[in-house]
Coordinates of C-alpha atoms in Angstrom, one line a residue:
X1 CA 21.4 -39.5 -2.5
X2 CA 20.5 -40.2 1.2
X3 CA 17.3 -38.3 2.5
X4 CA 19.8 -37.6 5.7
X5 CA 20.6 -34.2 4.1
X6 CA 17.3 -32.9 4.1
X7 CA 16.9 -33.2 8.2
X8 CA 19.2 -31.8 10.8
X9 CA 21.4 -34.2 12.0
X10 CA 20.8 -34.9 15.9
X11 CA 23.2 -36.9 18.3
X12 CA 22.2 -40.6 18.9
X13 CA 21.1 -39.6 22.4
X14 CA 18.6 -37.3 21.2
X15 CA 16.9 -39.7 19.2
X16 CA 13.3 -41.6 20.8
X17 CA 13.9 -44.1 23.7
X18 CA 12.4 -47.7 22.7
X19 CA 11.0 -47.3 26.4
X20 CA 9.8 -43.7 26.2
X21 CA 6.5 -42.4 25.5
X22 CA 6.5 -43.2 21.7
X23 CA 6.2 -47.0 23.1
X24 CA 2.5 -46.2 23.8
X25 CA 1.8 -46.4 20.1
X26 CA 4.8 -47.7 17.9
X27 CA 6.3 -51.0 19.5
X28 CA 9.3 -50.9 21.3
X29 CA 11.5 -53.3 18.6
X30 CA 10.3 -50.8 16.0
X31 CA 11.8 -48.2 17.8
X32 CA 15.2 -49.8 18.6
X33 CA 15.4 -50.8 14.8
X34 CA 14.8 -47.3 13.9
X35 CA 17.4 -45.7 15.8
X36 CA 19.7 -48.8 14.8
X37 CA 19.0 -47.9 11.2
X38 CA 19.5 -44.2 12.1
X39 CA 22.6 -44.2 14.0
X40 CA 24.3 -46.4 10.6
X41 CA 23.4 -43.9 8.3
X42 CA 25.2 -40.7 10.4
X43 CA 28.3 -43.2 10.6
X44 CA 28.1 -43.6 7.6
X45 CA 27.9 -40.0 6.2
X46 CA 30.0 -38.9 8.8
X47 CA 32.7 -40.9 7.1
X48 CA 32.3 -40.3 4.1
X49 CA 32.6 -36.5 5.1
X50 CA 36.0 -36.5 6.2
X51 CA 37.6 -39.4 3.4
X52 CA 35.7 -37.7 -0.1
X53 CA 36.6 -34.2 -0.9
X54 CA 34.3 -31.3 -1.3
X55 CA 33.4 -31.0 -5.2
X56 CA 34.5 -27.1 -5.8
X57 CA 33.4 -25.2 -8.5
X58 CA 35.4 -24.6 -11.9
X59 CA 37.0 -21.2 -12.1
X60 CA 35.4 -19.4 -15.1
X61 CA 37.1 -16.4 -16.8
X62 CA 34.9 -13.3 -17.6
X63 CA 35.8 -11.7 -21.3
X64 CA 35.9 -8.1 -21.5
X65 CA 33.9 -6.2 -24.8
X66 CA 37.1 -5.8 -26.9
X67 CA 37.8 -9.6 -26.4
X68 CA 34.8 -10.8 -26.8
X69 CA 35.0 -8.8 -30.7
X70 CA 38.4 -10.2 -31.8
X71 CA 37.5 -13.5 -30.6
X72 CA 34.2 -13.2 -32.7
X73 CA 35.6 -11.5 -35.6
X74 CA 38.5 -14.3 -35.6
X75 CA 36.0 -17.1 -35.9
X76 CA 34.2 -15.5 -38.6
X77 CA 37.2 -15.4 -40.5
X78 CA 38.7 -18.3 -40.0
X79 CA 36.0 -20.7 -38.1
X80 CA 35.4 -21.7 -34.9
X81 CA 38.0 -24.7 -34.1
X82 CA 41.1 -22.2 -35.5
X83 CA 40.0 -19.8 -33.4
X84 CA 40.0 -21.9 -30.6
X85 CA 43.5 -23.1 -30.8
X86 CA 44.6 -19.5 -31.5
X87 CA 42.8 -17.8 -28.3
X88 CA 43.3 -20.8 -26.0
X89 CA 47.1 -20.2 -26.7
X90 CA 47.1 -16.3 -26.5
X91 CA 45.2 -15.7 -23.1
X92 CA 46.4 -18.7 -21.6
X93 CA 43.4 -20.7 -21.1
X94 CA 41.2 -23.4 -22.2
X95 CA 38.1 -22.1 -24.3
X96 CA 35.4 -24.1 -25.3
X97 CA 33.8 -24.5 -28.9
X98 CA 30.0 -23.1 -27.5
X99 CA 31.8 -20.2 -25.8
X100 CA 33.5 -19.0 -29.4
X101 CA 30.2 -19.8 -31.2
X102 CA 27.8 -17.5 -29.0
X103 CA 30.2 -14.8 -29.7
X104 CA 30.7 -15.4 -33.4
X105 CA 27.3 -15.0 -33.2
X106 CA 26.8 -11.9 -31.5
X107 CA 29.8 -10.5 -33.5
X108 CA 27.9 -11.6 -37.0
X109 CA 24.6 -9.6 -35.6
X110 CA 26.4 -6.5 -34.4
X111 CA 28.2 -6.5 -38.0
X112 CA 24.7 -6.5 -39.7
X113 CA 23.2 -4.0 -37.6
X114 CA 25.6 -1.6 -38.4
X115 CA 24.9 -2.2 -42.0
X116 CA 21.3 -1.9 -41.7
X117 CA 22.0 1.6 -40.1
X118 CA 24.2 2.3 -43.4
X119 CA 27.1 3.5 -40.4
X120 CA 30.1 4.5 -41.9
X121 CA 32.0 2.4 -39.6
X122 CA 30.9 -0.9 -39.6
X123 CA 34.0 -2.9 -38.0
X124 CA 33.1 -4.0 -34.5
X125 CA 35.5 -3.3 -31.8
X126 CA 33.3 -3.8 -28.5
X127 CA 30.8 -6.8 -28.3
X128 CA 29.2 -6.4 -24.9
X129 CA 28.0 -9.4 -22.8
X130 CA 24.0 -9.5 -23.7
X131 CA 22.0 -8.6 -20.4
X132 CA 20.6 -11.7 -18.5
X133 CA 17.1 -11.9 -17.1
X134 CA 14.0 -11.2 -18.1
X135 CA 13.4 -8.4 -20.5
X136 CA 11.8 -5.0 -18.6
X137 CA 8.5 -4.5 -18.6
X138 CA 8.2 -1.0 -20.2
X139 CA 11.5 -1.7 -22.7
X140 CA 14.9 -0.6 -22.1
X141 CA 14.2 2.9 -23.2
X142 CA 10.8 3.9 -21.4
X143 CA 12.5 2.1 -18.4
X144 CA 16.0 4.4 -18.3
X145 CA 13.1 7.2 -18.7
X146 CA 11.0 6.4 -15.6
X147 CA 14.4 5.7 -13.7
X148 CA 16.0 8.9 -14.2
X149 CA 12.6 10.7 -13.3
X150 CA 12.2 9.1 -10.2
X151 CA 16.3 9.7 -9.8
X152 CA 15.6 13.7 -10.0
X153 CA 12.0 13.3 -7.9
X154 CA 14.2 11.6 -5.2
X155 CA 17.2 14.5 -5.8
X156 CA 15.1 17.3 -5.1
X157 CA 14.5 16.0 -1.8
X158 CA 10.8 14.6 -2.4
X159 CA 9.6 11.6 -0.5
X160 CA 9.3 8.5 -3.7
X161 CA 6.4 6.0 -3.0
X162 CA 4.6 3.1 -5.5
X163 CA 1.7 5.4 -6.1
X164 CA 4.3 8.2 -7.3
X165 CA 6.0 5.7 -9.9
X166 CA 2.8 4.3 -11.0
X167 CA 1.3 8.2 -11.8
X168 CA 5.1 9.1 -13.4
X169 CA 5.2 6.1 -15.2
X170 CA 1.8 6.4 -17.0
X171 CA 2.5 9.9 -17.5
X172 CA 5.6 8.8 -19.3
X173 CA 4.2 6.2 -21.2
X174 CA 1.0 8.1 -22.5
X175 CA 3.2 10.9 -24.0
X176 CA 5.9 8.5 -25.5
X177 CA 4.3 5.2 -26.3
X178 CA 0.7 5.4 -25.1
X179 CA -0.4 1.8 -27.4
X180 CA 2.0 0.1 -25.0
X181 CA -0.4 0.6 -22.1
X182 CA -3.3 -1.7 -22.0
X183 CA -6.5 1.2 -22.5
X184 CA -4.8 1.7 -25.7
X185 CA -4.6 -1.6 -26.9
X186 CA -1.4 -2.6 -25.5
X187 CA -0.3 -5.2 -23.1
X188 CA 1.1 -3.0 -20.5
X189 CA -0.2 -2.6 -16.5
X190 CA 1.3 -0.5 -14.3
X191 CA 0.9 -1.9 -10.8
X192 CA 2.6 -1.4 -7.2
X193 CA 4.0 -4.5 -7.6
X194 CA 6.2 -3.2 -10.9
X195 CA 6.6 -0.3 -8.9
X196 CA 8.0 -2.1 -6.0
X197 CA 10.2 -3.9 -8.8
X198 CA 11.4 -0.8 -10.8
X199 CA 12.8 0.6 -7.2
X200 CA 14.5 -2.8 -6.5
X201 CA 16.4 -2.9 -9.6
X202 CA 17.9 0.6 -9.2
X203 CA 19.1 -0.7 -5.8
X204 CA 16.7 1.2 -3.1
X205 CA 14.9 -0.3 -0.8
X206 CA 12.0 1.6 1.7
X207 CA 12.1 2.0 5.5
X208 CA 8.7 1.4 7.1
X209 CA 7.6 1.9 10.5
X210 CA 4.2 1.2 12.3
X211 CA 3.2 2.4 16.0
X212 CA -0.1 0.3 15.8
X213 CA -0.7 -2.1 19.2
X214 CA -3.3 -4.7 19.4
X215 CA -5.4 -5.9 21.8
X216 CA -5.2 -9.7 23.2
X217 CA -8.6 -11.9 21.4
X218 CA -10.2 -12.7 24.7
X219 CA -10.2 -9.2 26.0
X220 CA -11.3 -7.7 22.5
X221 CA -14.3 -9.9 22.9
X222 CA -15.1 -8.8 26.6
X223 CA -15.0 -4.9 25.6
X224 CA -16.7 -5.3 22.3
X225 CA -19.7 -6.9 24.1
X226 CA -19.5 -4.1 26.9
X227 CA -19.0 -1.3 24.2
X228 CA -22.4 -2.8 22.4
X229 CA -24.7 -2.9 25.6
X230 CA -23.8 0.5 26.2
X231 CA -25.1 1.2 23.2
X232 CA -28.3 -0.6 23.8
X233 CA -28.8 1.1 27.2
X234 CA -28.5 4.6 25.9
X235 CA -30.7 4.0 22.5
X236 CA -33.9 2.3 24.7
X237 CA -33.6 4.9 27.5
X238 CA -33.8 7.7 25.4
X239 CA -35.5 6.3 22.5
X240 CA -33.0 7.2 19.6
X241 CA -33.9 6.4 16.1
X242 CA -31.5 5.1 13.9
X243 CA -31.6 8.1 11.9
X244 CA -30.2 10.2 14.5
X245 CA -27.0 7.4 15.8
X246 CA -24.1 8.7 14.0
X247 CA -20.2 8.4 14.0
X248 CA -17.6 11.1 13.6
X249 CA -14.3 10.4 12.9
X250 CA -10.9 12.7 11.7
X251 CA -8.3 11.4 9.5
X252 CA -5.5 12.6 7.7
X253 CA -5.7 13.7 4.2
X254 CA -3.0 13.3 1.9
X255 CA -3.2 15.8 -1.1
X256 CA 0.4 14.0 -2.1
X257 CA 0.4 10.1 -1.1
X258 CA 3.2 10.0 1.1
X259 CA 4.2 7.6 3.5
X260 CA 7.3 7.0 6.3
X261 CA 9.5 5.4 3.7
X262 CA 11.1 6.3 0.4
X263 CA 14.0 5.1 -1.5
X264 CA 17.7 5.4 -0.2
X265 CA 21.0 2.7 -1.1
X266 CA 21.0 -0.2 0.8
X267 CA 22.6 -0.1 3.9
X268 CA 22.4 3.5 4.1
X269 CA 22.7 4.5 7.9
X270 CA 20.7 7.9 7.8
X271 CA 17.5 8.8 5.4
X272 CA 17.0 12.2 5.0
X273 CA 13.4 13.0 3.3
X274 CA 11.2 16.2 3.1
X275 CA 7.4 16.0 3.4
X276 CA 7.7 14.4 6.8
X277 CA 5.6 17.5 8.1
X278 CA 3.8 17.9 4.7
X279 CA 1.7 21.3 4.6
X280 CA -0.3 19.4 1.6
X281 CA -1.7 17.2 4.5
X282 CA -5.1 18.4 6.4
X283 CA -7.4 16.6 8.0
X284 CA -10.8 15.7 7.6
X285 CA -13.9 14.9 10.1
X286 CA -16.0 12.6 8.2
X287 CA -19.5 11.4 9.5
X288 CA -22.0 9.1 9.0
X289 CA -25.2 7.4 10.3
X290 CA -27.1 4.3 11.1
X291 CA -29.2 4.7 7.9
X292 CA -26.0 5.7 5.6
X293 CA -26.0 9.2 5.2
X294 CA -23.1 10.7 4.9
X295 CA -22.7 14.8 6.4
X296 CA -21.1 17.6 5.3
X297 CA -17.1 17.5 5.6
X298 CA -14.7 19.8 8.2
X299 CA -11.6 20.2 6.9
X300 CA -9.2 21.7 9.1
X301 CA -5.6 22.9 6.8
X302 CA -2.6 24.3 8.5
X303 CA -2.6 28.2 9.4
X304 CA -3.3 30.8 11.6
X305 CA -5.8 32.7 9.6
X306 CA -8.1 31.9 6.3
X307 CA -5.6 32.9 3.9
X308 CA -4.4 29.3 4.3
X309 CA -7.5 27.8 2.8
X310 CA -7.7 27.2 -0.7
X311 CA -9.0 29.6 -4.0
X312 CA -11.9 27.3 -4.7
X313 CA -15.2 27.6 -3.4
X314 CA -16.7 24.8 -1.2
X315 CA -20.3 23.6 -0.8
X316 CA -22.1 26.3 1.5
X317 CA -22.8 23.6 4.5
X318 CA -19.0 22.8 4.8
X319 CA -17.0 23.7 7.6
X320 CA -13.5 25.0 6.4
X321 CA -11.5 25.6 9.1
X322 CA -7.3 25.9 10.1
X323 CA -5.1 24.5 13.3
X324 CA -1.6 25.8 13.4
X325 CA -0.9 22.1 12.6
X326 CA -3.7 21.4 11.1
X327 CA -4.8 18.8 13.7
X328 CA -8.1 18.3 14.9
X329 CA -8.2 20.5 19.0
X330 CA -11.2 22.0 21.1
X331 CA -12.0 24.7 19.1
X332 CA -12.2 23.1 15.9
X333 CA -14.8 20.6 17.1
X334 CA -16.7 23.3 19.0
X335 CA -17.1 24.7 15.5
X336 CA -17.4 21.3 13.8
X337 CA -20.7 20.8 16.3
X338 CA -21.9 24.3 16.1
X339 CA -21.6 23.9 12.3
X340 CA -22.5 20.1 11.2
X341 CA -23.2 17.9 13.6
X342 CA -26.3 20.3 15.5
X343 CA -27.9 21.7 12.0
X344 CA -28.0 18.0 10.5
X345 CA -29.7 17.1 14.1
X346 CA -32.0 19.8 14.2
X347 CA -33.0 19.0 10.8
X348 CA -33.4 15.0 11.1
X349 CA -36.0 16.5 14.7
X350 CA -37.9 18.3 11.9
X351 CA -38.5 15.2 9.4
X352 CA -39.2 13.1 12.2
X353 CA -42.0 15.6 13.5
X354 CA -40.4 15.7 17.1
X355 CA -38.8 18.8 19.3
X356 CA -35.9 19.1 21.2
X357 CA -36.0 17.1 23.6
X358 CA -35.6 14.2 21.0
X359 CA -31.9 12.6 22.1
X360 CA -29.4 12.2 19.6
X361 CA -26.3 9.7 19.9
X362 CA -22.8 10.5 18.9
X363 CA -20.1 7.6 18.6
X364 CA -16.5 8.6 18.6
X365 CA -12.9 7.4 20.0
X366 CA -11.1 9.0 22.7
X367 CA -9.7 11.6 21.1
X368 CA -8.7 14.1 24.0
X369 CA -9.8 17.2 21.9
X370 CA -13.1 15.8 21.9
X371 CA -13.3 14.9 25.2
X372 CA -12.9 18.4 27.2
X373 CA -15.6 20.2 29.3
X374 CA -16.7 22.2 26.4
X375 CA -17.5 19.6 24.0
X376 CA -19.1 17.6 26.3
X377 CA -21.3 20.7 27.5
X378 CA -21.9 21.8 23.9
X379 CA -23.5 18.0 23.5
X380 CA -25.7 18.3 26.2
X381 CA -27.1 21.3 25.5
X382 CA -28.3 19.9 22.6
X383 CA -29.1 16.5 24.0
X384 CA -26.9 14.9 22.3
X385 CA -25.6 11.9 24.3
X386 CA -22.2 10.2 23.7
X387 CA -20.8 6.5 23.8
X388 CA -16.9 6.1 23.2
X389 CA -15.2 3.4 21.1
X390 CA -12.9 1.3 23.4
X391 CA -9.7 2.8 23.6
X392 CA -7.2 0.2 20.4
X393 CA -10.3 -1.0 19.3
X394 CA -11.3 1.4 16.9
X395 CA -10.1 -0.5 13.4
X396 CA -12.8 -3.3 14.5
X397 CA -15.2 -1.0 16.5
X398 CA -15.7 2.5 15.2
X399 CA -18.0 2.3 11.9
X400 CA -15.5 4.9 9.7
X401 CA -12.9 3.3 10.2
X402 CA -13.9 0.0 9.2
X403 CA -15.4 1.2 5.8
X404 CA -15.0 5.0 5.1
X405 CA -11.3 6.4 6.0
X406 CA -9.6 3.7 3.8
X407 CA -11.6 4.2 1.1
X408 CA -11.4 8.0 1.3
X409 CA -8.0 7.6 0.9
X410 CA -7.6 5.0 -1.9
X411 CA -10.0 7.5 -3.6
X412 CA -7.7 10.6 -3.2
X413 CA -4.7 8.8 -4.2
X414 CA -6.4 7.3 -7.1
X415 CA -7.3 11.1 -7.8
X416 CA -4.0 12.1 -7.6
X417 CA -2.5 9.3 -10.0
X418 CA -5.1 10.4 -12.5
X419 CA -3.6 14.2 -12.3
X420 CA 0.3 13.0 -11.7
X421 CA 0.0 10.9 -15.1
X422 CA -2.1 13.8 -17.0
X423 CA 0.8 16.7 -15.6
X424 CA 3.6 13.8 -17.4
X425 CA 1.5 13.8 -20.4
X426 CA 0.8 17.7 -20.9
X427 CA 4.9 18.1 -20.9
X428 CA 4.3 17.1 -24.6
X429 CA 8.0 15.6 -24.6
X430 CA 9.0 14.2 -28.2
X431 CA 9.9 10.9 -29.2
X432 CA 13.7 12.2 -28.9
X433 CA 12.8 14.1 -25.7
X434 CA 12.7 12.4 -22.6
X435 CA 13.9 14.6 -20.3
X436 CA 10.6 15.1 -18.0
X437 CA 10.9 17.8 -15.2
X438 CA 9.0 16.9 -12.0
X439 CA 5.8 18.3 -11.7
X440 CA 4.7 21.3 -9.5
X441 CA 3.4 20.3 -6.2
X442 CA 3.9 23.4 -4.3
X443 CA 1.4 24.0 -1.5
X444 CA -0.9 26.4 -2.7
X445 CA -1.6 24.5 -6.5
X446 CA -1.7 21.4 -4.4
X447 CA -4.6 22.5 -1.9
X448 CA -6.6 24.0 -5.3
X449 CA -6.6 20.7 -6.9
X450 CA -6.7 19.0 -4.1
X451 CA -10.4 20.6 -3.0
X452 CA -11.9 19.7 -6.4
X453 CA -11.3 16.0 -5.4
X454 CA -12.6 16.1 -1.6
X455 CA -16.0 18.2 -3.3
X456 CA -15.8 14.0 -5.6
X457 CA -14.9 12.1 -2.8
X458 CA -18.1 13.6 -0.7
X459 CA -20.5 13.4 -3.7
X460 CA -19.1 9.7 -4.5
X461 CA -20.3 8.8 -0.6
X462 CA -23.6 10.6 -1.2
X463 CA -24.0 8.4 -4.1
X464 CA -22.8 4.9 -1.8
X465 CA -24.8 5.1 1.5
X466 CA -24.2 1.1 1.5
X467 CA -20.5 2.2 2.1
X468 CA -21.2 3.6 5.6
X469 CA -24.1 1.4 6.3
X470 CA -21.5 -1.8 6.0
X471 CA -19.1 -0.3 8.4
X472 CA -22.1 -0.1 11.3
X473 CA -23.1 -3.5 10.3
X474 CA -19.4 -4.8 10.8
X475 CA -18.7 -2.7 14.1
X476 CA -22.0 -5.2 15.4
X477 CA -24.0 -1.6 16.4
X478 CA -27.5 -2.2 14.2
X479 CA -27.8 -6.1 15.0
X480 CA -27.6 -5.5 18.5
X481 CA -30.3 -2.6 18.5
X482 CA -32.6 -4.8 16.8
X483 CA -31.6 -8.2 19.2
X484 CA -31.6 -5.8 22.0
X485 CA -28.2 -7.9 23.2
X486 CA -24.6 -7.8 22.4
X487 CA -24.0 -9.3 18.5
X488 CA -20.7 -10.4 18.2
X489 CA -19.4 -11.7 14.8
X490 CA -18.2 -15.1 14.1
X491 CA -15.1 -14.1 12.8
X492 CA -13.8 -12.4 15.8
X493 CA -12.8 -15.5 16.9
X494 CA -10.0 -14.9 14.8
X495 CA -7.2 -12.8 15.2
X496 CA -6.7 -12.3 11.8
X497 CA -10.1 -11.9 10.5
X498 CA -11.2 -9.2 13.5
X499 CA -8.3 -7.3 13.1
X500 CA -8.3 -6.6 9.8
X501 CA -10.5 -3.0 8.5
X502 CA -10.4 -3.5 4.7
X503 CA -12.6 -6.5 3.8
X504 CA -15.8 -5.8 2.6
X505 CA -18.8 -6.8 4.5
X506 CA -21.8 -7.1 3.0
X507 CA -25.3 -9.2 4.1
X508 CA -28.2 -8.5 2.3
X509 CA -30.7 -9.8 5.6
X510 CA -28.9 -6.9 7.4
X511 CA -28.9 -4.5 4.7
X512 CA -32.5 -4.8 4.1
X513 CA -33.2 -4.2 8.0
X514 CA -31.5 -1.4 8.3
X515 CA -32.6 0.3 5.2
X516 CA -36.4 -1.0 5.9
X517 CA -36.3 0.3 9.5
X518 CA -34.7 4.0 8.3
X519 CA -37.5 4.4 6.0
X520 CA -40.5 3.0 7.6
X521 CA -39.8 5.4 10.3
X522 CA -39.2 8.6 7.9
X523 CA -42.7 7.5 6.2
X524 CA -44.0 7.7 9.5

């Protein structure tokens, strides 16, 4: 076997001149002997190219079921050499010894399961070809089950994701064959990855599309380090605390995970899904400060008046709120200030044991609802000053993003899995029903259920202050209030690193300054 096929084959004027600049460190004779060497071997196999013909592949013959039984039951009978003669001569065709004893085999099998079953019928007319590959991870029956769940899901026009297979699956599994699944004993994990697998092998494939831009390394670092002195320059001229440097942030809230893919046949031209403009989806204005407290939510759902919100009542400090597309606009954050962000400042005055005239600071992107004359009054009047994240910057920049939206999210769609699967399970189907009906996810039962796990999500970031205080640490803000200059991370030298919002950040040296410095100054 000559290495030659595993390299492209290039001309003999392409290869290195014994006077070029490979002469600088290989000799000049070693180089001509090379491309002598060379130039034989592509002679060489160029010849034997064209003289020696291309091996081709032998032409096998695919047996149909009732074939495969007389040609089974034959050799049972009579053995496995007379039914070779006999079978070569009736189709024709040359059949080997192993090929008749597999199917003897198979046919023997199929006889004794009949038996077994005490069928009245035991002769054997069909012997299908067994399945190849690897056996299914749920078995075939719990498989066909999940399959033609998602099939009606997907009929009824709803948008199919991972997370939904995952929550149908379990649901599935617990009320069929629950020991299966690993909390009960079983061997069974039902991951996105199976999920991925499951919607491969009923031939659909997703459609994804992304409208995030980046920002070139060397300018990233330029307007990171102007981003943090700004910072610097408004927390020493007005003497902020970390107590009062917060960030506000909205973000979309799935009540249903959904995404801008779901499954369709390959090489379909046009995907048609519902859910694109999901009513289930609100949005929520999440904030957070230096020291890791976590405020009150907004949520802002999709209406005109408050008989869009929810049956369920809310903690007494939220702000619930509508848009008519339930998108964060002027008004909404005049009433997101009025009601959250002034009371928690007003409050933080009164620990501290200062008045009014204490400055507050307010991080937030350029959102243009945010930006208008009346927000920006509203602030001042208040003194709350303002110092916006840098414009594409706010994965790396903009502490919420960094630490809190993603997990807010994987905790709701956990949530929902929890709820999906439980919805499966309550269906009580029998071990000889199977036919699951899709669950309920109307609007209105979806924004009920949906409220009890935003009240969790809020309590869980009560409960995890070092959540929020990690994002501020990554974003560089705290290290450069204490250095009093710009603190730029090592990693953001790195494309990859800087860019990406979902690593955990933790440093204990940072930690314990921040935390030390938000309570020696409450003490005080």
């Amino acid at each position: 076997m000559s290495i030659e096929r595993y390299f492209k084959r290039l001309p003999s004027q392409q290869l290195p001149s014994p006077h070029g600049s490979l002469s600088l460190s290989v000799p000049s004779t070693a180089i001509a002997a090379a491309n002598r060497e060379v130039n034989r071997v592509l002679s060489r196999q160029q010849q034997d190219s064209t003289t020696t013909p291309k091996k081709t592949r032998g032409k096998y013959h695919s047996y149909s079921p009732e074939e495969r039984a007389a040609i089974g039951k034959y050799a049972t009978e009579n053995g496995i050499s007379a039914a070779r003669r006999y079978f070569s001569r009736k189709l024709g065709m040359r059949i080997s010894n192993s090929t008749i004893s597999g199917m003897k085999a198979g046919y023997k099998q199929e006889v004794a399961r009949k038996r077994e079953l005490e069928e009245e019928d035991d002769e054997v007319l069909e012997l299908p070809e067994k399945k190849r590959g690897r056996h299914v991870l749920l078995g075939e029956r719990l498989d066909k089950c999940v399959q033609e769940y998602v099939l009606k899901v997907r009929e009824r026009g709803c948008a199919v994701n991972s997370a939904l297979v995952v929550a149908g699956a379990r649901g599935i599994v617990e009320s069929l064959d629950r020991s299966r699944l690993v909390e009960y004993g079983g061997y069974v994990t039902l991951t996105i990855p199976w999920a991925r697998s499951l919607l491969k092998r009923m031939n659909f494939t997703k459609r994804r599309a992304t409208t995030k831009c980046g920002i070139p390394p060397q300018v990233f670092q330029q307007v990171k380090t102007q981003f943090l002195q700004d910072v610097i320059d408004v927390v020493e001229m007005e003497e902020i605390p970390p107590q009062l440097i917060f960030n506000w942030d909205q973000t979309g809230l799935h009540l249903v995970p959904t995404s801008n893919w779901t499954m369709a046949k390959k090489g379909s031209k046009r995907v048609e899904m519902k859910g694109l403009e999901d009513k289930r989806q609100i949005t929520g204005v999440f904030c957070g400060t230096l020291c890791g407290e976590f405020l009150p939510m907004q949520l802002i759902y999709k209406g005109k008046t408050d008989r869009c919100h929810p049956s369920y009542s809310f903690p007494a400090d939220w702000c619930i709120t509508q848009s008519s597309n339930h998108w964060s606009n002027e008004k909404t954050m005049l009433k997101y200030i009025d009601d959250i962000i002034v009371p928690f400042v007003e409050r933080v005055r009164d620990d501290l044991g200062t008045d009014d005239s204490q400055a507050a600071l307010g991080l937030f992107d350029h959102f243009k609802g945010q930006l208008t004359p009346n927000v920006t009054a509203a602030l001042e009047r208040h003194n709350i000053q303002s110092v916006l994240i840098p414009a594409t910057c706010t994965d790396r920049l903009q502490p919420l993003d960094i630490s809190v939206n993603k997990s807010a999210k994987v905790y709701l769609r956990s949530q929902f899995q929890q709820w999906y699967a439980s919805e499966i399970t309550s269906q009580n189907g029998a071990a000889n029903d199977v036919n699951f009906e899709p669950v309920d996810m109307s609007a209105p039962r979806m924004k009920a259920v949906g409220a009890k796990w935003l009240v969790s999500l809020y309590e869980h970031f009560l409960e995890s202050p070092d959540i929020i205080i990690n994002g501020f640490l990554a974003s560089g803000i705290p290290q450069s209030i204490d250095n009093k200059t710009p603190y730029l991370h090592e990693s953001d030298s790195s494309e990859d690193e800087s860019s990406s919002s979902e690593d955990e950040y933790s440093s204990s040296e940072n930690e314990f300054s921040s935390e030390d410095k938000c309570s020696s100054e409450n003490s005080a």
